[in-house]
Amino acid sequence: MVSNRLGLILIVLLFSLFFRDISAQENDSYYFFVAFEEKEKNNEITNPLSFLSQKSMDRRAKSNLAITSEDIPISKKWIQSISQIGNTHFHYALKWQNGIVVSSSDISVKDNYLAFDFVKLVKIIKTPAEASRRSVPLNIINQYNYGLASQQTELINIPILHEFGFRGKGITMAIFDNGFKHVDTFPIFSHLWNERRILGQFDIVEGDDNAIPHGGHGMAVLSTIAALSKDTMTGTAPEASFYLFRTEDNASETELEEYNWARAAEIADSVGVDIINSSLGYSLFDDSTTSHTYADLDGKTTVVTRAANAAFRKGILVVNSAGNSGTRPWRYIIAPADGMYVLAIGATDSIGNIAAFSSRGPNAAGQLKPNVSAVGAGVVVGDGTGAAGKSNGTSFSAPTIAGAAACLVQAFPKASNNAIFRAIEASSDRYDNPDFDYGNGIPDFKKAYEILAEKYLPQQFDQKLIRDFRFYPNPANDFIYIEFLELQSTPISVSIFNYSGIELLSQDFGFQTGNVSVRVNNLKLSAGFYVLELTRGDYLQRKIFVKY
């Protein structure tokens, strides 16, 4: 039997070989999405490791997600039948969308595709007229601001998780963007290559396995998560591992890019990605007749949003920029940020004021968007020289949150993507009074940690509320005081657990009466997060504290 590790290598190798067989298309081609009827019945679902990695299977198991017909690959016979039509070039299959993307210089082949009884519809998603060259400016200010990256991380309270060992280690992230120029040469990324944490690359646009050379936006995005340099900046998850996907074509803005995104999501699922960060979005296209209306952004209509929702159903946390249209006629969020299961991120300045350019909610179904916000105005990113410069955009607030989420996934490996999503929302400063500018507000990742700890740390007793007590200091050093008011001859005991649920010490204070202050001494613990478990008679409560 092939080992799980070898199986993953084979999957990545197959994707790489597949991409190498595809030549770049000329700009005179029409691109089509060919949608199929119900998938052909087969027995592949009995052997899911033939099309999913073990890591992908494990991620589903964590959330009790079944393998469904949606996961089954498209029939090879159907792909071959379409591909054999004259002047047809096959690009990729989309199993979640139940169709394939093909191109041809002859628009009339559409009728030939429709002649097959297994074809449901054919849609033109890019025309030759839309291939004129366009540039995508990064808007980076070429100035060095050493240390300023601390403001964007401190606003969401992520440094304290870093300090105690949660830096994204063991978590796999996929970055969808327009390219990653200089990621292979800039020193702020050298640790990723030295430690072999760039796990693979996929250029969906040109059909090969080199996503680096085409655009620099992805490099700046990646820096907010992965950069590690004492002289420039540190990202929010510098110990995570990454797959780099190029889905965005700088030459045009067409529906094809949504299908590219959907294809990347399926690959990300197959190789076992935990988190997708997408600093991309779609509303208006070069061909205005294909542009979305606001009504399309109802959380379930656009192709890219359906793909993002599908990725969530597979157990992946999907983080997406809300968009930069707050001061434009189109002021709303963009697809797939409208998705109900997409964590859409707005932009603030470094002190928490909403940025004027940050796209507003709600989505067209009236659902709260953005979900949360983080620094995106004057945000520190890797610039075109490999140093730290400033830029603007929800393109950078989104990966800041995605990286922080990776730290939570590391801390709570049994937590589902939905649990991580909801903890981030619940930790935010406007959670009790959200709005369509900030969403739930700015997350506090220490608080998100505490929310998850209540659920995922081992529960040995029924928890009941203990009133009229407090404990301090927190953070603690060598001791903790616990104060009670008006005890009525009650036995008191205290235990301390690490975040894995292992009891490290216990102290029994016997029966106590009246106003009482007890001291837990000799906290000979390593720096980190711990759980204080207080028992008073039949009552029990747990509190999180930090040991310095």
Short mmCIF file of C-alpha atoms in Angstrom, two decimals, residues 60-232:
data_model
loop_
_atom_site.label_atom_id
_atom_site.label_comp_id
_atom_site.label_asym_id
_atom_site.label_seq_id
_atom_site.Cartn_x
_atom_site.Cartn_y
_atom_site.Cartn_z
CA ARG A 60 -13.10 16.23 6.76
CA ALA A 61 -13.15 13.70 9.60
CA LYS A 62 -12.43 16.46 12.13
CA SER A 63 -15.72 18.13 11.19
CA ASN A 64 -17.63 14.87 10.54
CA LEU A 65 -17.93 15.70 6.85
CA ALA A 66 -18.93 12.90 4.50
CA ILE A 67 -17.41 12.23 1.09
CA THR A 68 -20.16 13.10 -1.40
CA SER A 69 -20.74 12.93 -5.13
CA GLU A 70 -19.47 16.52 -5.26
CA ASP A 71 -15.99 15.15 -4.48
CA ILE A 72 -15.97 12.61 -7.32
CA PRO A 73 -13.85 13.68 -10.30
CA ILE A 74 -15.48 14.47 -13.63
CA SER A 75 -15.84 11.48 -15.95
CA LYS A 76 -12.72 11.06 -18.10
CA LYS A 77 -14.94 9.87 -20.97
CA TRP A 78 -16.88 13.12 -20.93
CA ILE A 79 -13.69 15.21 -20.85
CA GLN A 80 -12.28 13.20 -23.74
CA SER A 81 -15.46 13.55 -25.78
CA ILE A 82 -15.42 17.34 -25.48
CA SER A 83 -11.65 17.60 -25.99
CA GLN A 84 -11.81 15.66 -29.27
CA ILE A 85 -14.04 18.29 -30.86
CA GLY A 86 -11.90 20.03 -33.46
CA ASN A 87 -10.04 23.16 -32.40
CA THR A 88 -10.80 22.54 -28.70
CA HIS A 89 -8.22 22.96 -25.94
CA PHE A 90 -9.03 21.44 -22.53
CA HIS A 91 -7.78 23.46 -19.52
CA TYR A 92 -9.17 21.91 -16.36
CA ALA A 93 -12.13 20.16 -14.77
CA LEU A 94 -14.19 21.58 -11.89
CA LYS A 95 -15.71 18.70 -9.97
CA TRP A 96 -17.54 20.95 -7.49
CA GLN A 97 -19.09 22.91 -10.36
CA ASN A 98 -19.61 19.69 -12.38
CA GLY A 99 -18.04 20.98 -15.58
CA ILE A 100 -14.86 21.81 -17.46
CA VAL A 101 -13.12 24.90 -18.85
CA VAL A 102 -12.05 24.69 -22.50
CA SER A 103 -11.00 27.19 -25.16
CA SER A 104 -11.21 27.47 -28.92
CA SER A 105 -10.55 30.11 -31.56
CA ASP A 106 -13.88 29.11 -33.16
CA ILE A 107 -16.99 30.29 -31.30
CA SER A 108 -19.20 27.89 -33.28
CA VAL A 109 -17.81 24.85 -31.39
CA LYS A 110 -20.27 25.78 -28.66
CA ASP A 111 -23.02 24.06 -30.66
CA ASN A 112 -20.92 20.91 -30.96
CA TYR A 113 -20.52 20.75 -27.19
CA LEU A 114 -24.26 21.14 -26.69
CA ALA A 115 -24.91 18.20 -29.00
CA PHE A 116 -23.79 15.75 -26.28
CA ASP A 117 -26.64 14.49 -24.11
CA PHE A 118 -24.48 14.77 -20.96
CA VAL A 119 -23.90 18.51 -21.51
CA LYS A 120 -26.28 20.75 -19.58
CA LEU A 121 -25.15 24.18 -20.77
CA VAL A 122 -22.20 26.02 -22.33
CA LYS A 123 -21.21 29.50 -21.22
CA ILE A 124 -18.68 31.87 -22.79
CA ILE A 125 -16.54 33.17 -19.93
CA LYS A 126 -13.87 35.09 -21.86
CA THR A 127 -13.71 36.47 -25.38
CA PRO A 128 -10.68 37.59 -27.45
CA ALA A 129 -11.73 41.21 -27.10
CA GLU A 130 -11.14 41.00 -23.36
CA ALA A 131 -7.47 40.08 -23.60
CA SER A 132 -5.99 43.57 -23.92
CA ARG A 133 -3.07 44.13 -21.58
CA ARG A 134 -3.83 45.84 -18.27
CA SER A 135 -1.59 46.54 -15.31
CA VAL A 136 -2.42 46.00 -11.64
CA PRO A 137 -0.56 48.57 -9.54
CA LEU A 138 0.60 47.51 -6.10
CA ASN A 139 0.43 51.04 -4.69
CA ILE A 140 3.48 50.42 -2.49
CA ILE A 141 5.21 53.44 -1.03
CA ASN A 142 8.95 52.88 -1.26
CA GLN A 143 9.87 53.82 2.27
CA TYR A 144 11.15 51.76 5.15
CA ASN A 145 9.24 51.74 8.38
CA TYR A 146 11.03 49.29 10.65
CA GLY A 147 8.91 48.13 13.52
CA LEU A 148 5.64 49.58 12.23
CA ALA A 149 4.33 46.12 11.42
CA SER A 150 3.84 45.71 15.15
CA GLN A 151 0.83 48.05 15.01
CA GLN A 152 -1.17 45.82 12.66
CA THR A 153 -0.43 42.69 14.68
CA GLU A 154 -0.95 44.28 18.09
CA LEU A 155 -4.35 45.67 17.07
CA ILE A 156 -5.66 42.09 16.79
CA ASN A 157 -3.63 40.90 19.82
CA ILE A 158 -1.78 38.15 17.93
CA PRO A 159 1.76 38.70 19.38
CA ILE A 160 0.77 37.06 22.66
CA LEU A 161 -0.10 33.83 20.80
CA HIS A 162 3.25 34.00 19.02
CA GLU A 163 5.05 34.47 22.31
CA PHE A 164 3.65 31.22 23.62
CA GLY A 165 4.43 29.11 20.61
CA PHE A 166 1.42 29.44 18.29
CA ARG A 167 2.89 30.72 15.03
CA GLY A 168 1.08 28.54 12.49
CA LYS A 169 3.42 25.55 12.69
CA GLY A 170 1.98 22.49 10.97
CA ILE A 171 -0.83 24.47 9.31
CA THR A 172 -1.13 24.43 5.52
CA MET A 173 -2.34 27.56 3.76
CA ALA A 174 -3.17 28.25 0.11
CA ILE A 175 -2.65 31.76 -1.26
CA PHE A 176 -4.66 32.68 -4.39
CA ASP A 177 -3.29 35.73 -6.23
CA ASN A 178 -1.80 37.16 -9.44
CA GLY A 179 1.75 35.84 -8.89
CA PHE A 180 4.50 35.95 -6.30
CA LYS A 181 7.42 37.78 -7.88
CA HIS A 182 10.59 37.76 -5.73
CA VAL A 183 9.24 35.35 -3.12
CA ASP A 184 12.07 33.01 -4.16
CA THR A 185 14.78 35.66 -3.66
CA PHE A 186 13.76 38.15 -0.95
CA PRO A 187 15.37 37.48 2.46
CA ILE A 188 12.08 37.95 4.34
CA PHE A 189 10.95 34.64 2.79
CA SER A 190 14.21 32.69 2.97
CA HIS A 191 13.06 30.68 6.01
CA LEU A 192 10.19 29.25 3.94
CA TRP A 193 12.60 27.78 1.40
CA ASN A 194 15.24 26.73 3.92
CA GLU A 195 12.61 24.80 5.87
CA ARG A 196 10.82 23.52 2.74
CA ARG A 197 7.55 25.19 3.66
CA ILE A 198 6.65 26.24 0.11
CA LEU A 199 4.91 22.94 -0.59
CA GLY A 200 3.94 23.54 -4.21
CA GLN A 201 2.96 26.03 -6.90
CA PHE A 202 0.11 26.01 -9.41
CA ASP A 203 -0.34 28.55 -12.19
CA ILE A 204 -3.96 28.03 -13.22
CA VAL A 205 -3.79 30.89 -15.74
CA GLU A 206 -1.01 29.45 -17.91
CA GLY A 207 -1.31 25.84 -16.87
CA ASP A 208 2.08 25.16 -15.35
CA ASP A 209 3.67 24.75 -11.93
CA ASN A 210 5.46 28.10 -11.54
CA ALA A 211 3.29 30.75 -9.87
CA ILE A 212 6.13 33.08 -8.89
CA PRO A 213 7.20 35.26 -11.84
CA HIS A 214 4.05 36.98 -13.07
CA GLY A 215 2.89 39.55 -10.49
CA GLY A 216 4.03 41.09 -7.22
CA HIS A 217 0.69 41.47 -5.45
CA GLY A 218 0.84 37.92 -4.14
CA MET A 219 4.31 38.55 -2.70
CA ALA A 220 3.02 41.51 -0.68
CA VAL A 221 0.03 39.47 0.48
CA LEU A 222 2.22 36.55 1.54
CA SER A 223 4.51 38.89 3.49
CA THR A 224 1.73 39.87 5.92
CA ILE A 225 1.45 36.19 6.87
CA ALA A 226 4.87 34.65 6.37
CA ALA A 227 7.57 37.36 6.51
CA LEU A 228 10.22 36.81 9.17
CA SER A 229 12.97 39.38 9.62
CA LYS A 230 14.12 41.22 12.71
CA ASP A 231 15.03 44.17 10.51
CA THR A 232 11.77 44.55 8.59
#
